[in-house]
Amino acid sequence: DVRRRIWAALGPTLLVQWEPLRPLVLQAGGGALFALVRDRFLLGSDEVYRAPRVGVRVDLGVGVRIW
């Protein structure tokens, strides 16, 4: 039985932005994710994996400020 579901999570995030040389922008951030939906995967009647309740995210970015 294959079902398609949306995975969703909420949580706080911190983002730091630095302009070393205008218009160049560097960003770094991170945060915690708290799952709203926790899927589990079964092999027969045995549970082989369950999505964790809490996750971590890390963000890195480079950009150009246009105004």
mmCIF file of N, CA and C in Angstrom:
data_model
loop_
_atom_site.group_PDB
_atom_site.id
_atom_site.type_symbol
_atom_site.label_atom_id
_atom_site.label_comp_id
_atom_site.label_asym_id
_atom_site.label_seq_id
_atom_site.Cartn_x
_atom_site.Cartn_y
_atom_site.Cartn_z
ATOM 1 N N ASP A 1 0.851 -1.177 0.000
ATOM 2 C CA ASP A 1 0.000 0.000 0.000
ATOM 3 C C ASP A 1 0.895 1.239 0.000
ATOM 4 N N VAL A 2 0.830 2.017 -1.063
ATOM 5 C CA VAL A 2 1.632 3.235 -1.184
ATOM 6 C C VAL A 2 0.706 4.439 -1.044
ATOM 7 N N ARG A 3 1.071 5.330 -0.123
ATOM 8 C CA ARG A 3 0.304 6.562 0.072
ATOM 9 C C ARG A 3 1.239 7.745 -0.054
ATOM 10 N N ARG A 4 0.728 8.829 -0.576
ATOM 11 C CA ARG A 4 1.510 10.062 -0.666
ATOM 12 C C ARG A 4 0.974 11.024 0.384
ATOM 13 N N ARG A 5 1.893 11.472 1.259
ATOM 14 C CA ARG A 5 1.510 12.408 2.312
ATOM 15 C C ARG A 5 2.520 13.537 2.366
ATOM 16 N N ILE A 6 2.072 14.647 2.875
ATOM 17 C CA ILE A 6 2.952 15.793 3.063
ATOM 18 C C ILE A 6 3.626 15.661 4.419
ATOM 19 N N TRP A 7 4.952 15.884 4.450
ATOM 20 C CA TRP A 7 5.669 15.922 5.716
ATOM 21 C C TRP A 7 5.749 17.378 6.126
ATOM 22 N N ALA A 8 5.446 17.674 7.397
ATOM 23 C CA ALA A 8 5.455 19.055 7.861
ATOM 24 C C ALA A 8 6.089 19.154 9.238
ATOM 25 N N ALA A 9 6.796 20.275 9.473
ATOM 26 C CA ALA A 9 7.421 20.514 10.771
ATOM 27 C C ALA A 9 7.470 22.016 11.026
ATOM 28 N N LEU A 10 7.497 22.376 12.304
ATOM 29 C CA LEU A 10 7.608 23.763 12.725
ATOM 30 C C LEU A 10 8.767 23.884 13.698
ATOM 31 N N GLY A 11 9.343 25.076 13.777
ATOM 32 C CA GLY A 11 10.391 25.274 14.766
ATOM 33 C C GLY A 11 11.089 26.603 14.620
ATOM 34 N N PRO A 12 11.846 26.988 15.647
ATOM 35 C CA PRO A 12 12.575 28.255 15.626
ATOM 36 C C PRO A 12 13.806 28.180 14.730
ATOM 37 N N THR A 13 14.157 29.315 14.130
ATOM 38 C CA THR A 13 15.327 29.397 13.254
ATOM 39 C C THR A 13 16.085 30.692 13.554
ATOM 40 N N LEU A 14 17.397 30.618 13.481
ATOM 41 C CA LEU A 14 18.252 31.790 13.646
ATOM 42 C C LEU A 14 19.015 31.986 12.342
ATOM 43 N N LEU A 15 19.034 33.220 11.834
ATOM 44 C CA LEU A 15 19.736 33.529 10.591
ATOM 45 C C LEU A 15 20.644 34.729 10.829
ATOM 46 N N VAL A 16 21.919 34.593 10.441
ATOM 47 C CA VAL A 16 22.894 35.669 10.550
ATOM 48 C C VAL A 16 23.299 36.067 9.136
ATOM 49 N N GLN A 17 23.325 37.377 8.883
ATOM 50 C CA GLN A 17 23.661 37.872 7.548
ATOM 51 C C GLN A 17 24.795 38.885 7.659
ATOM 52 N N TRP A 18 25.750 38.799 6.737
ATOM 53 C CA TRP A 18 26.929 39.673 6.765
ATOM 54 C C TRP A 18 27.202 40.176 5.361
ATOM 55 N N GLU A 19 27.490 41.484 5.239
ATOM 56 C CA GLU A 19 27.852 42.085 3.947
ATOM 57 C C GLU A 19 29.335 42.426 3.974
ATOM 58 N N PRO A 20 30.216 41.491 3.589
ATOM 59 C CA PRO A 20 31.647 41.766 3.643
ATOM 60 C C PRO A 20 32.084 42.795 2.610
ATOM 61 N N LEU A 21 31.416 42.800 1.478
ATOM 62 C CA LEU A 21 31.756 43.707 0.384
ATOM 63 C C LEU A 21 30.475 43.948 -0.402
ATOM 64 N N ARG A 22 29.954 45.144 -0.309
ATOM 65 C CA ARG A 22 28.681 45.430 -0.958
ATOM 66 C C ARG A 22 28.761 45.199 -2.456
ATOM 67 N N PRO A 23 27.889 44.533 -3.127
ATOM 68 C CA PRO A 23 26.574 44.024 -2.771
ATOM 69 C C PRO A 23 26.564 42.553 -2.327
ATOM 70 N N LEU A 24 27.727 41.951 -2.087
ATOM 71 C CA LEU A 24 27.804 40.541 -1.693
ATOM 72 C C LEU A 24 27.247 40.332 -0.284
ATOM 73 N N VAL A 25 26.429 39.306 -0.108
ATOM 74 C CA VAL A 25 25.822 38.980 1.186
ATOM 75 C C VAL A 25 26.090 37.508 1.492
ATOM 76 N N LEU A 26 26.599 37.227 2.697
ATOM 77 C CA LEU A 26 26.807 35.855 3.170
ATOM 78 C C LEU A 26 25.815 35.586 4.298
ATOM 79 N N GLN A 27 25.251 34.385 4.319
ATOM 80 C CA GLN A 27 24.275 34.031 5.338
ATOM 81 C C GLN A 27 24.618 32.678 5.947
ATOM 82 N N ALA A 28 24.308 32.543 7.230
ATOM 83 C CA ALA A 28 24.440 31.259 7.930
ATOM 84 C C ALA A 28 23.311 31.188 8.944
ATOM 85 N N GLY A 29 22.778 30.004 9.115
ATOM 86 C CA GLY A 29 21.675 29.870 10.054
ATOM 87 C C GLY A 29 21.445 28.433 10.433
ATOM 88 N N GLY A 30 20.509 28.263 11.315
ATOM 89 C CA GLY A 30 20.155 26.927 11.751
ATOM 90 C C GLY A 30 18.962 26.975 12.680
ATOM 91 N N GLY A 31 18.479 25.802 13.038
ATOM 92 C CA GLY A 31 17.324 25.758 13.920
ATOM 93 C C GLY A 31 16.905 24.340 14.208
ATOM 94 N N ALA A 32 15.831 24.237 14.947
ATOM 95 C CA ALA A 32 15.253 22.943 15.301
ATOM 96 C C ALA A 32 13.946 22.762 14.540
ATOM 97 N N LEU A 33 13.619 21.525 14.234
ATOM 98 C CA LEU A 33 12.363 21.191 13.571
ATOM 99 C C LEU A 33 11.597 20.198 14.439
ATOM 100 N N PHE A 34 10.335 20.483 14.684
ATOM 101 C CA PHE A 34 9.477 19.588 15.454
ATOM 102 C C PHE A 34 8.408 19.050 14.504
ATOM 103 N N ALA A 35 8.443 17.759 14.259
ATOM 104 C CA ALA A 35 7.581 17.126 13.262
ATOM 105 C C ALA A 35 6.110 17.205 13.645
ATOM 106 N N LEU A 36 5.283 17.610 12.698
ATOM 107 C CA LEU A 36 3.833 17.585 12.865
ATOM 108 C C LEU A 36 3.270 16.250 12.387
ATOM 109 N N VAL A 37 3.973 15.637 11.450
ATOM 110 C CA VAL A 37 3.593 14.333 10.907
ATOM 111 C C VAL A 37 4.790 13.414 11.068
ATOM 112 N N ARG A 38 4.600 12.251 11.657
ATOM 113 C CA ARG A 38 5.694 11.295 11.847
ATOM 114 C C ARG A 38 5.326 9.989 11.147
ATOM 115 N N ASP A 39 5.820 9.830 9.938
ATOM 116 C CA ASP A 39 5.553 8.594 9.202
ATOM 117 C C ASP A 39 6.335 7.433 9.788
ATOM 118 N N ARG A 40 5.810 6.255 9.592
ATOM 119 C CA ARG A 40 6.543 5.039 9.959
ATOM 120 C C ARG A 40 6.469 4.079 8.782
ATOM 121 N N PHE A 41 7.486 3.264 8.678
ATOM 122 C CA PHE A 41 7.596 2.321 7.570
ATOM 123 C C PHE A 41 7.598 0.912 8.127
ATOM 124 N N LEU A 42 6.771 0.065 7.522
ATOM 125 C CA LEU A 42 6.601 -1.296 8.000
ATOM 126 C C LEU A 42 7.117 -2.294 6.983
ATOM 127 N N LEU A 43 7.645 -3.384 7.485
ATOM 128 C CA LEU A 43 8.006 -4.539 6.666
ATOM 129 C C LEU A 43 7.193 -5.684 7.241
ATOM 130 N N GLY A 44 6.103 -5.995 6.558
ATOM 131 C CA GLY A 44 5.135 -6.916 7.150
ATOM 132 C C GLY A 44 4.448 -6.191 8.293
ATOM 133 N N SER A 45 4.504 -6.752 9.481
ATOM 134 C CA SER A 45 3.924 -6.083 10.647
ATOM 135 C C SER A 45 5.002 -5.446 11.525
ATOM 136 N N ASP A 46 6.278 -5.543 11.099
ATOM 137 C CA ASP A 46 7.386 -4.987 11.877
ATOM 138 C C ASP A 46 7.695 -3.560 11.433
ATOM 139 N N GLU A 47 7.818 -2.658 12.404
ATOM 140 C CA GLU A 47 8.192 -1.282 12.113
ATOM 141 C C GLU A 47 9.703 -1.230 11.897
ATOM 142 N N VAL A 48 10.138 -0.792 10.696
ATOM 143 C CA VAL A 48 11.568 -0.742 10.387
ATOM 144 C C VAL A 48 12.140 0.670 10.494
ATOM 145 N N TYR A 49 11.272 1.685 10.455
ATOM 146 C CA TYR A 49 11.749 3.060 10.601
ATOM 147 C C TYR A 49 10.576 3.940 11.002
ATOM 148 N N ARG A 50 10.861 4.909 11.863
ATOM 149 C CA ARG A 50 9.877 5.931 12.217
ATOM 150 C C ARG A 50 10.585 7.278 12.199
ATOM 151 N N ALA A 51 9.981 8.261 11.555
ATOM 152 C CA ALA A 51 10.574 9.598 11.468
ATOM 153 C C ALA A 51 10.737 10.168 12.879
ATOM 154 N N PRO A 52 11.870 10.813 13.145
ATOM 155 C CA PRO A 52 12.104 11.363 14.483
ATOM 156 C C PRO A 52 11.167 12.538 14.804
ATOM 157 N N ARG A 53 10.967 12.779 16.102
ATOM 158 C CA ARG A 53 10.130 13.901 16.541
ATOM 159 C C ARG A 53 10.826 15.238 16.340
ATOM 160 N N VAL A 54 12.146 15.250 16.531
ATOM 161 C CA VAL A 54 12.912 16.495 16.468
ATOM 162 C C VAL A 54 14.034 16.348 15.442
ATOM 163 N N GLY A 55 14.225 17.369 14.638
ATOM 164 C CA GLY A 55 15.304 17.389 13.660
ATOM 165 C C GLY A 55 16.068 18.698 13.752
ATOM 166 N N VAL A 56 17.142 18.778 13.002
ATOM 167 C CA VAL A 56 17.999 19.966 12.989
ATOM 168 C C VAL A 56 18.163 20.412 11.542
ATOM 169 N N ARG A 57 18.233 21.724 11.345
ATOM 170 C CA ARG A 57 18.502 22.236 10.006
ATOM 171 C C ARG A 57 19.667 23.205 10.059
ATOM 172 N N VAL A 58 20.448 23.233 8.976
ATOM 173 C CA VAL A 58 21.582 24.146 8.844
ATOM 174 C C VAL A 58 21.467 24.799 7.472
ATOM 175 N N ASP A 59 21.641 26.114 7.428
ATOM 176 C CA ASP A 59 21.522 26.866 6.177
ATOM 177 C C ASP A 59 22.783 27.677 5.934
ATOM 178 N N LEU A 60 23.278 27.656 4.698
ATOM 179 C CA LEU A 60 24.385 28.507 4.260
ATOM 180 C C LEU A 60 23.970 29.148 2.948
ATOM 181 N N GLY A 61 24.307 30.418 2.771
ATOM 182 C CA GLY A 61 23.905 31.067 1.541
ATOM 183 C C GLY A 61 24.827 32.198 1.138
ATOM 184 N N VAL A 62 24.829 32.478 -0.166
ATOM 185 C CA VAL A 62 25.562 33.592 -0.746
ATOM 186 C C VAL A 62 24.570 34.314 -1.657
ATOM 187 N N GLY A 63 24.569 35.628 -1.566
ATOM 188 C CA GLY A 63 23.617 36.378 -2.381
ATOM 189 C C GLY A 63 24.178 37.712 -2.825
ATOM 190 N N VAL A 64 23.393 38.395 -3.633
ATOM 191 C CA VAL A 64 23.734 39.730 -4.118
ATOM 192 C C VAL A 64 22.556 40.646 -3.814
ATOM 193 N N ARG A 65 22.813 41.719 -3.055
ATOM 194 C CA ARG A 65 21.761 42.681 -2.735
ATOM 195 C C ARG A 65 21.545 43.588 -3.945
ATOM 196 N N ILE A 66 20.291 43.704 -4.397
ATOM 197 C CA ILE A 66 20.035 44.498 -5.599
ATOM 198 C C ILE A 66 19.473 45.882 -5.286
ATOM 199 N N TRP A 67 19.128 46.163 -4.036
ATOM 200 C CA TRP A 67 18.816 47.530 -3.632
ATOM 201 C C TRP A 67 18.956 47.719 -2.167
#
